Coordinates of C-alpha atoms in Angstrom, one line a residue:
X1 CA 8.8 -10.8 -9.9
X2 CA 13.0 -11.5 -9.5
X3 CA 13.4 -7.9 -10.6
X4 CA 10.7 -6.1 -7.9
X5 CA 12.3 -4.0 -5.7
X6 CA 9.2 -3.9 -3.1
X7 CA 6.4 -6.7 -3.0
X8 CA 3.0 -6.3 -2.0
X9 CA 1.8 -9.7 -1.2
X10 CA -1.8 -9.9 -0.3
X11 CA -3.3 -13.5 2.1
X12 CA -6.9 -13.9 2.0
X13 CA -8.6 -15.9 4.9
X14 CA -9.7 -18.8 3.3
X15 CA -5.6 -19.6 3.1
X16 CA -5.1 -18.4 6.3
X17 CA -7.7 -20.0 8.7
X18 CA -8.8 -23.4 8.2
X19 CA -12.8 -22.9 6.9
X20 CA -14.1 -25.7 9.4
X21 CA -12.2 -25.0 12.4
X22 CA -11.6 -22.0 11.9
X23 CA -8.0 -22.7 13.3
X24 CA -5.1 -21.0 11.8
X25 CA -3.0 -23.0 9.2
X26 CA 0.3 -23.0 10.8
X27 CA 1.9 -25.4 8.0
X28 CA 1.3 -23.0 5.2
X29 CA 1.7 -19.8 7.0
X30 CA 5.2 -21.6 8.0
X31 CA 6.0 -21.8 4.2
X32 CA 5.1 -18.4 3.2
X33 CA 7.1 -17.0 6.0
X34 CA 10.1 -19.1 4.3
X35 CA 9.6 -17.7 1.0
X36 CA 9.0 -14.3 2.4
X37 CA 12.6 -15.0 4.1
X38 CA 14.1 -15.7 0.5
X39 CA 12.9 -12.5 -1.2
X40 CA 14.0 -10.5 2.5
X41 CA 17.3 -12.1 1.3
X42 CA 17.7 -11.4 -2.0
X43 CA 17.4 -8.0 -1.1
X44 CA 13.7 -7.6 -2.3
X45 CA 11.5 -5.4 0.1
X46 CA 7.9 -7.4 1.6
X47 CA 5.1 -5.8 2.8
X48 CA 1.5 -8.4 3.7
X49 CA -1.6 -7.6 3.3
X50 CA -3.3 -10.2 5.8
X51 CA -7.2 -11.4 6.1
X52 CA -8.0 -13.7 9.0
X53 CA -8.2 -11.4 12.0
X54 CA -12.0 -11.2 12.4
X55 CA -12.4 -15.4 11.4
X56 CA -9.6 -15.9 14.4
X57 CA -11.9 -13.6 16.9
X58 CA -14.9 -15.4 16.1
X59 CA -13.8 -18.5 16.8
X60 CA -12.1 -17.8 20.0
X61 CA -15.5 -15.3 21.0
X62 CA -17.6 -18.1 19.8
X63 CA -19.9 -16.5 17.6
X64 CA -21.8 -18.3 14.1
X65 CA -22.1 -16.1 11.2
X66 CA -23.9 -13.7 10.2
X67 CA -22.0 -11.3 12.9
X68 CA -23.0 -7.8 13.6
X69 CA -20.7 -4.8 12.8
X70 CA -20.5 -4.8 16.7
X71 CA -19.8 -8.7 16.7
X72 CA -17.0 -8.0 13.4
X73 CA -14.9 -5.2 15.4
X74 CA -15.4 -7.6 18.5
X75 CA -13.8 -10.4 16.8
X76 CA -11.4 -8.4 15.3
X77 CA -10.2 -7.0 18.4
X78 CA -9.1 -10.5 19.5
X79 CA -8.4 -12.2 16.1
X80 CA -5.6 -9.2 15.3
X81 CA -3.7 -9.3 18.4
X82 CA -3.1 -13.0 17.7
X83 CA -2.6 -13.0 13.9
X84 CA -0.1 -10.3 14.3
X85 CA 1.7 -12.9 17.2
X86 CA 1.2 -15.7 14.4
X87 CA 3.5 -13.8 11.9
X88 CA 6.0 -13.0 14.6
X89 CA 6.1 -16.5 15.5
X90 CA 6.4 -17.8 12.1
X91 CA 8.6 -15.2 10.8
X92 CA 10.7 -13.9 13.9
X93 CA 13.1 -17.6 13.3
X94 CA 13.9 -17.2 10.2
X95 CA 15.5 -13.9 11.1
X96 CA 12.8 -11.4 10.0
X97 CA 11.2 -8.8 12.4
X98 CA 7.6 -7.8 11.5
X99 CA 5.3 -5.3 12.3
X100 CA 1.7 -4.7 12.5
X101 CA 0.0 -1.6 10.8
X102 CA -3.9 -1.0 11.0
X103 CA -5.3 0.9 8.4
X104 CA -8.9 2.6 7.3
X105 CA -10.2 4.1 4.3
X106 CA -9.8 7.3 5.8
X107 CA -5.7 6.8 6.3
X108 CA -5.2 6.6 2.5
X109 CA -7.5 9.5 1.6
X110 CA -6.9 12.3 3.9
X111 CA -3.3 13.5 2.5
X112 CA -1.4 13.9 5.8
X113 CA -2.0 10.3 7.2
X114 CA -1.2 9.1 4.0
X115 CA 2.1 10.6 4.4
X116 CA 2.5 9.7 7.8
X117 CA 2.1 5.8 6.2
X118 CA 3.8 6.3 3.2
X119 CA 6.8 7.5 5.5
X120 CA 6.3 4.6 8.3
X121 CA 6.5 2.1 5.4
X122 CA 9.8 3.5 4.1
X123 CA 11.2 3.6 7.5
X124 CA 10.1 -0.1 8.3
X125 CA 11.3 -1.2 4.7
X126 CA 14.8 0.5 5.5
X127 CA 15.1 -1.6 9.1
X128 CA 14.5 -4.6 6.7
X129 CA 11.1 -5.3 8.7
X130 CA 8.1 -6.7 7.1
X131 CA 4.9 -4.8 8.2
X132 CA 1.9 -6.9 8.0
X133 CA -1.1 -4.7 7.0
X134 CA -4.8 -5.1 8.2
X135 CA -8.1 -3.1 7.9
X136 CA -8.4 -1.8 11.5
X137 CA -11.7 -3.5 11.7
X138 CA -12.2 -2.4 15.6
X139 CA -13.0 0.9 14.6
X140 CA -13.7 0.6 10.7
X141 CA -17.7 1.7 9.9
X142 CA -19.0 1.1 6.4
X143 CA -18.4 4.5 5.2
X144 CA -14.8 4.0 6.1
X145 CA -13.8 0.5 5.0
X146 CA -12.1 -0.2 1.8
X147 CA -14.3 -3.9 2.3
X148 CA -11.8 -6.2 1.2
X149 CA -8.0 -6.6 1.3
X150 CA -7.8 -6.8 -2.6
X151 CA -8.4 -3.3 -2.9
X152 CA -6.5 -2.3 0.7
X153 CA -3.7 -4.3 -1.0
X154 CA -3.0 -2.7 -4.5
X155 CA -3.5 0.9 -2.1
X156 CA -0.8 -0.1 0.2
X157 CA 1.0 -0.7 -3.3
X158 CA 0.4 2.3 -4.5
X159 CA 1.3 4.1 -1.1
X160 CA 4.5 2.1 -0.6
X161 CA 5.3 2.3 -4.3
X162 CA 5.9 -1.2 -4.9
X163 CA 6.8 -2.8 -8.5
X164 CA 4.5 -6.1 -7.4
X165 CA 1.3 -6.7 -5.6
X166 CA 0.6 -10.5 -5.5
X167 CA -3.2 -11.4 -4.6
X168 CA -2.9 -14.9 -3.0
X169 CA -6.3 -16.1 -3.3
X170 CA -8.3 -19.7 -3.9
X171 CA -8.2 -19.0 -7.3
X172 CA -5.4 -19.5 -10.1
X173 CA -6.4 -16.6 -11.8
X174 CA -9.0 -14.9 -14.2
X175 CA -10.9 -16.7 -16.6
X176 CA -13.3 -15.9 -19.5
X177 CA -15.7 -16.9 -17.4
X178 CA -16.8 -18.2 -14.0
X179 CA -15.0 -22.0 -14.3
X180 CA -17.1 -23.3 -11.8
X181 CA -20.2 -22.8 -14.7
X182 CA -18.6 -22.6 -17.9
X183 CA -16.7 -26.0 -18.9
X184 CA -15.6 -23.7 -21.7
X185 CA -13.9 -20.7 -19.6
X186 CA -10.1 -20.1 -20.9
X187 CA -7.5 -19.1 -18.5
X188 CA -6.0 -15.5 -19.0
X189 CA -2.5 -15.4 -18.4
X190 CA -1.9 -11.8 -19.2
X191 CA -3.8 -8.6 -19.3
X192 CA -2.1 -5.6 -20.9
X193 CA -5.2 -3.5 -20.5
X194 CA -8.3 -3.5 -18.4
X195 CA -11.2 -3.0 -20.7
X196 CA -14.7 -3.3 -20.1
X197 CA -14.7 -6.5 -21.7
X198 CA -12.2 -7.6 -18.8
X199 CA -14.1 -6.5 -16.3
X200 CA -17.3 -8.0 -17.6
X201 CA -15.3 -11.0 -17.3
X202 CA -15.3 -11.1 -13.8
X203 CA -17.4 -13.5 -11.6
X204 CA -17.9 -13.9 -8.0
X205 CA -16.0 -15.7 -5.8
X206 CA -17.3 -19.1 -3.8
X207 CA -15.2 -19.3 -0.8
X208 CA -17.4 -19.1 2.6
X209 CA -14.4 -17.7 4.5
X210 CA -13.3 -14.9 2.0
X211 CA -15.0 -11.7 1.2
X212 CA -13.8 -10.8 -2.0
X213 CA -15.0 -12.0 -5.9
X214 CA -12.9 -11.7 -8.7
X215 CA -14.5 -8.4 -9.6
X216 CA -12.5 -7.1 -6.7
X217 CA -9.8 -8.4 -7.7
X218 CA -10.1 -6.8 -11.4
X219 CA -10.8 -3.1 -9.5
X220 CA -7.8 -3.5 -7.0
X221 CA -5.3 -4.6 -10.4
X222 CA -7.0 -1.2 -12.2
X223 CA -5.7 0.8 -8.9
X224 CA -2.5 -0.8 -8.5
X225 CA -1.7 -1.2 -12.3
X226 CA -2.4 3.0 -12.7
X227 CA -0.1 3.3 -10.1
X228 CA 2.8 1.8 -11.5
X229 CA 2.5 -1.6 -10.0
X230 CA 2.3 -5.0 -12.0
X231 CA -0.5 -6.5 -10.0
X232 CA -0.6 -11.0 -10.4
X233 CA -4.1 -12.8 -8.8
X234 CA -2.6 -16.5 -8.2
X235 CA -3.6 -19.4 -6.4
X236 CA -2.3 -19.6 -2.9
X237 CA -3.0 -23.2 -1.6
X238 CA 1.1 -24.8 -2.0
X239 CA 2.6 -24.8 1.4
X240 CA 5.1 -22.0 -0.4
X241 CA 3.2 -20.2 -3.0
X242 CA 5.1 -17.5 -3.7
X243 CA 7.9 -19.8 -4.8
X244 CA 5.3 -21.7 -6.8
X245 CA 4.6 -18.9 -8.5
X246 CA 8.2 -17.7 -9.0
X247 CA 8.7 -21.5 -10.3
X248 CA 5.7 -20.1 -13.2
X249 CA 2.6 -21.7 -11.6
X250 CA -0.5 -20.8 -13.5
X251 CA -1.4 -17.3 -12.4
X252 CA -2.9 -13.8 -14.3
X253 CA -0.7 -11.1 -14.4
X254 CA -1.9 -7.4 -15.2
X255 CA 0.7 -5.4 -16.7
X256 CA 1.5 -1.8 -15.2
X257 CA 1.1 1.3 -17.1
X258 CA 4.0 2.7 -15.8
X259 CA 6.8 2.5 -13.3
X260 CA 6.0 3.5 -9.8
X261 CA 8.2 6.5 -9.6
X262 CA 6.8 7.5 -13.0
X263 CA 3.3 7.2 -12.3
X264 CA 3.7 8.4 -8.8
X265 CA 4.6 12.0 -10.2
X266 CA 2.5 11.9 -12.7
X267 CA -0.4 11.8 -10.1
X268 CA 1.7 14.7 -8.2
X269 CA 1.8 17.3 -11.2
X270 CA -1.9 16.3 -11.9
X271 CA -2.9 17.9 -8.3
X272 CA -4.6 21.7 -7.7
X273 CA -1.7 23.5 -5.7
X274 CA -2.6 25.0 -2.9
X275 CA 0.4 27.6 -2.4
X276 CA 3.7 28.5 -3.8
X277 CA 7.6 27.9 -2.9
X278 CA 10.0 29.8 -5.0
X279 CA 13.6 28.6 -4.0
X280 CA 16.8 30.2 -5.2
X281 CA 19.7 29.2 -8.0
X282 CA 21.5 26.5 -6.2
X283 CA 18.2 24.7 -4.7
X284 CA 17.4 25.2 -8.1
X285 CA 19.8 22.9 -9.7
X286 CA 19.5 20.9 -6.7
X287 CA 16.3 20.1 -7.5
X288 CA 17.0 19.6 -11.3
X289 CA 19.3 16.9 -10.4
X290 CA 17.0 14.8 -8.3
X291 CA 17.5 16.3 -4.9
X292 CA 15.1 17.0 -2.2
X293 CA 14.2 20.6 -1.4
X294 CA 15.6 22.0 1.5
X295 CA 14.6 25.1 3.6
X296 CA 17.9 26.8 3.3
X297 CA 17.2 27.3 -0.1
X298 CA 13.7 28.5 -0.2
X299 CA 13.6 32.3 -0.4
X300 CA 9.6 32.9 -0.4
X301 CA 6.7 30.6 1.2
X302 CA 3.1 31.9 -0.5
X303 CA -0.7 30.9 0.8
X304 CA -2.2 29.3 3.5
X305 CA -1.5 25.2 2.7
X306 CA -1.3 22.3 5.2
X307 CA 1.4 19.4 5.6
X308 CA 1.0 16.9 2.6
X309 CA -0.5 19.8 0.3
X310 CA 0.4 20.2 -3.0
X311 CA 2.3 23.6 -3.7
X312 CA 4.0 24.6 -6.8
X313 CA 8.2 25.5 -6.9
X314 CA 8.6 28.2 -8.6
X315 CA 12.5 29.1 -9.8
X316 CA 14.7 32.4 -9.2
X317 CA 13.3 33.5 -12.6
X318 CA 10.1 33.4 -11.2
X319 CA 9.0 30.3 -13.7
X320 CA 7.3 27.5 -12.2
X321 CA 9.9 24.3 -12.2
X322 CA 7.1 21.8 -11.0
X323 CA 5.6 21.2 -8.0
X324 CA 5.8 18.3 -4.6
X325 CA 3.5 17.4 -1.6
X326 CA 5.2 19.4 1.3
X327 CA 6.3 18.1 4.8
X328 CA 5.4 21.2 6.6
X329 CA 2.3 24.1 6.7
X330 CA 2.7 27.4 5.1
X331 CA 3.8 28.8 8.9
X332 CA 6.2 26.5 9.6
X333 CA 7.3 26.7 5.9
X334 CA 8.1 30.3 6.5
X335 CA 9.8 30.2 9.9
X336 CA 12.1 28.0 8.7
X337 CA 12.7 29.4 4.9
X338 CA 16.3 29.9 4.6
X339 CA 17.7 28.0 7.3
X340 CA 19.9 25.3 7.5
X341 CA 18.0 22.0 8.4
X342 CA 20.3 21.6 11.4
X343 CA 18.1 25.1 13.2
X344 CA 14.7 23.9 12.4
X345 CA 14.1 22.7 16.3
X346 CA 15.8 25.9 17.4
X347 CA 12.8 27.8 15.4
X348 CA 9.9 25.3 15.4
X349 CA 10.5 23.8 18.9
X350 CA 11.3 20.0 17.4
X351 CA 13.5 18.3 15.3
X352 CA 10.8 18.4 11.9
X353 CA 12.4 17.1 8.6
X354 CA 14.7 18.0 7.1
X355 CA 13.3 18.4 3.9
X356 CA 10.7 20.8 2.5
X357 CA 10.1 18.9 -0.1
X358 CA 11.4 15.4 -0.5
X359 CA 12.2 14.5 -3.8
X360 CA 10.1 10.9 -3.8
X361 CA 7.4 13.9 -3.6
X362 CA 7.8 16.2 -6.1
X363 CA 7.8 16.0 -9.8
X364 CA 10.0 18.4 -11.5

């Protein structure tokens, strides 16, 4: 955790709101906006993952559970406005500006709003902000939802490309088997591999606030852990508990495959291309030593692909060098092949990007 670069930190309601009130916890959300402060300090990116929004709307609203899918995006209407003004309250003294971002499903699945988030969260991150993530329950339907923040958390992880996503939870970890039933259950402090005998290992959570078991919790570490990201389930009830578990409070950590960047490209090359980009010498060694692809260097745009598609880059010799997930369609692509980034709102109308490909997007 001291040598992340980017943290995923995931806050599940029953920490959050207070399970008989159903008040917000101001105390402990106070002390893990101070330890989100220290790792803003050490130079360590933050990005939450927060539950809570739909238990805040119901209490204000009024409503007893079981709600509605009506009654949930009701709730969560009112609950997100005022759990996004609860982390600018708690965090905005200490120096840190947050940010709310809504996502569905759909946003990490269709290629060009994933983009579009992957590039928002990099442009946030840079401003030192500290977005604070939600399913956009207001407008979420079944066949949309990811259905719990475990797994929306380890794919904002993989999105954001983060080294560490941190499941805050009621629990302290996983166990052989369910505690609460098995005086003989044994703690599991690390998992180098999921297996099937891991996953069968995985009971169902108790909490009345929370949605998610621990078999969520296993899934969202096999998503985060294939992406690159070390993914920890610890218990979240200390007023600071991500210092607690910096300190080395009891906790599971599943071991990533590989790094982010690594795995990241891997998933890139793996992709069908859906068109071609041959570029000429010098983009060629540009692009051999790490650079993004520019359009001044692109001497041929081939097929019909849209932005965020997967193309191949093909080299003067006419050898394909690899291939990236481009930042603009095959028309644009060719209206601007050649020129210098500084002319792309001359020909396209707007400013664009001023890469073609951007090397965090390509794997050569």
């Amino acid at each position: 955790m001291a040598g992340a670069r980017r943290i995923v930190v995931k806050v599940g309601s029953a920490l959050l709101v207070d399970r008989d009130t159903g008040r917000l916890r101001a105390d402990w959300l106070a002390g893990l906006a101070a330890d989100v402060a220290a790792l803003r300090a050490q130079g360590q990116d933050v990005i939450l993952v927060s539950s809570g929004s739909i238990a805040l709307g119901r209490r204000v609203l009024g409503l007893a559970a079981p709600l509605s899918l009506e009654q949930s995006q009701a709730a969560a209407a009112v609950g997100q406005i005022r759990l996004a003004g609860a982390y600018a309250d708690a965090l905005g003294p200490l120096g840190v500006t947050s940010a709310q971002i809504l996502l569905t499903l759909d946003d990490s699945e269709d290629r060009r709003r994933y983009l579009n988030m992957r590039s928002t969260f990099e442009t946030l991150l840079a401003l030192g902000v500290v977005p604070i993530v939600n399913e956009n329950d207001t407008v979420a339907t079944d066949e949309i939802r990811f259905g719990d923040n475990d797994r929306l958390a380890a794919q904002v992880a993989a999105m954001a490309g983060a080294d560490v996503c941190i499941l805050l939870s009621d629990v302290d970890g996983l166990y052989t088997a369910n505690p609460n039933l098995d005086p003989d259950a044994t703690h599991l402090a690390d998992v180098p591999e999921i297996t099937p005998e891991i996953v069968a290992m995985a009971g169902e959570g108790v909490s009345g606030v929370s949605k998610g078991g621990m078999i969520t919790k296993v899934i969202a570490a096999r998503t985060a852990t294939d992406a690159g990201c070390a993914l920890v389930i610890a218990a979240g009830g200390a007023l600071h508990p991500l210092r607690a578990l910096s300190d080395g409070a009891r906790a599971t950590w599943f071991a990533a495959r590989d790094d982010p960047r690594t795995a990241r490209k891997r998933w890139i090359a793996s992709m069908k291309p859906r068109g071609t980009i041959a570029v000429d010498a010098g983009a060629a060694r540009a692009l051999a030593e790490g650079r993004s692809l520019l359009p001044a260097g692109v001497t041929f745009v081939g097929g019909p692909f849209g932005r965020g598609d997967p193309v191949t880059i093909e080299g003067p010799d006419g050898r394909a060098m690899g291939q990236g997930l481009v930042r603009y369609t095959g028309d644009e692509a060719r209206r601007i092949k050649g020129l210098r980034s500084g002319d792309i709102a001359d020909v396209l109308g707007y400013p664009g990007r001023a890469a073609l490909v951007h090397r965090d997007d390509m794997a050569i």
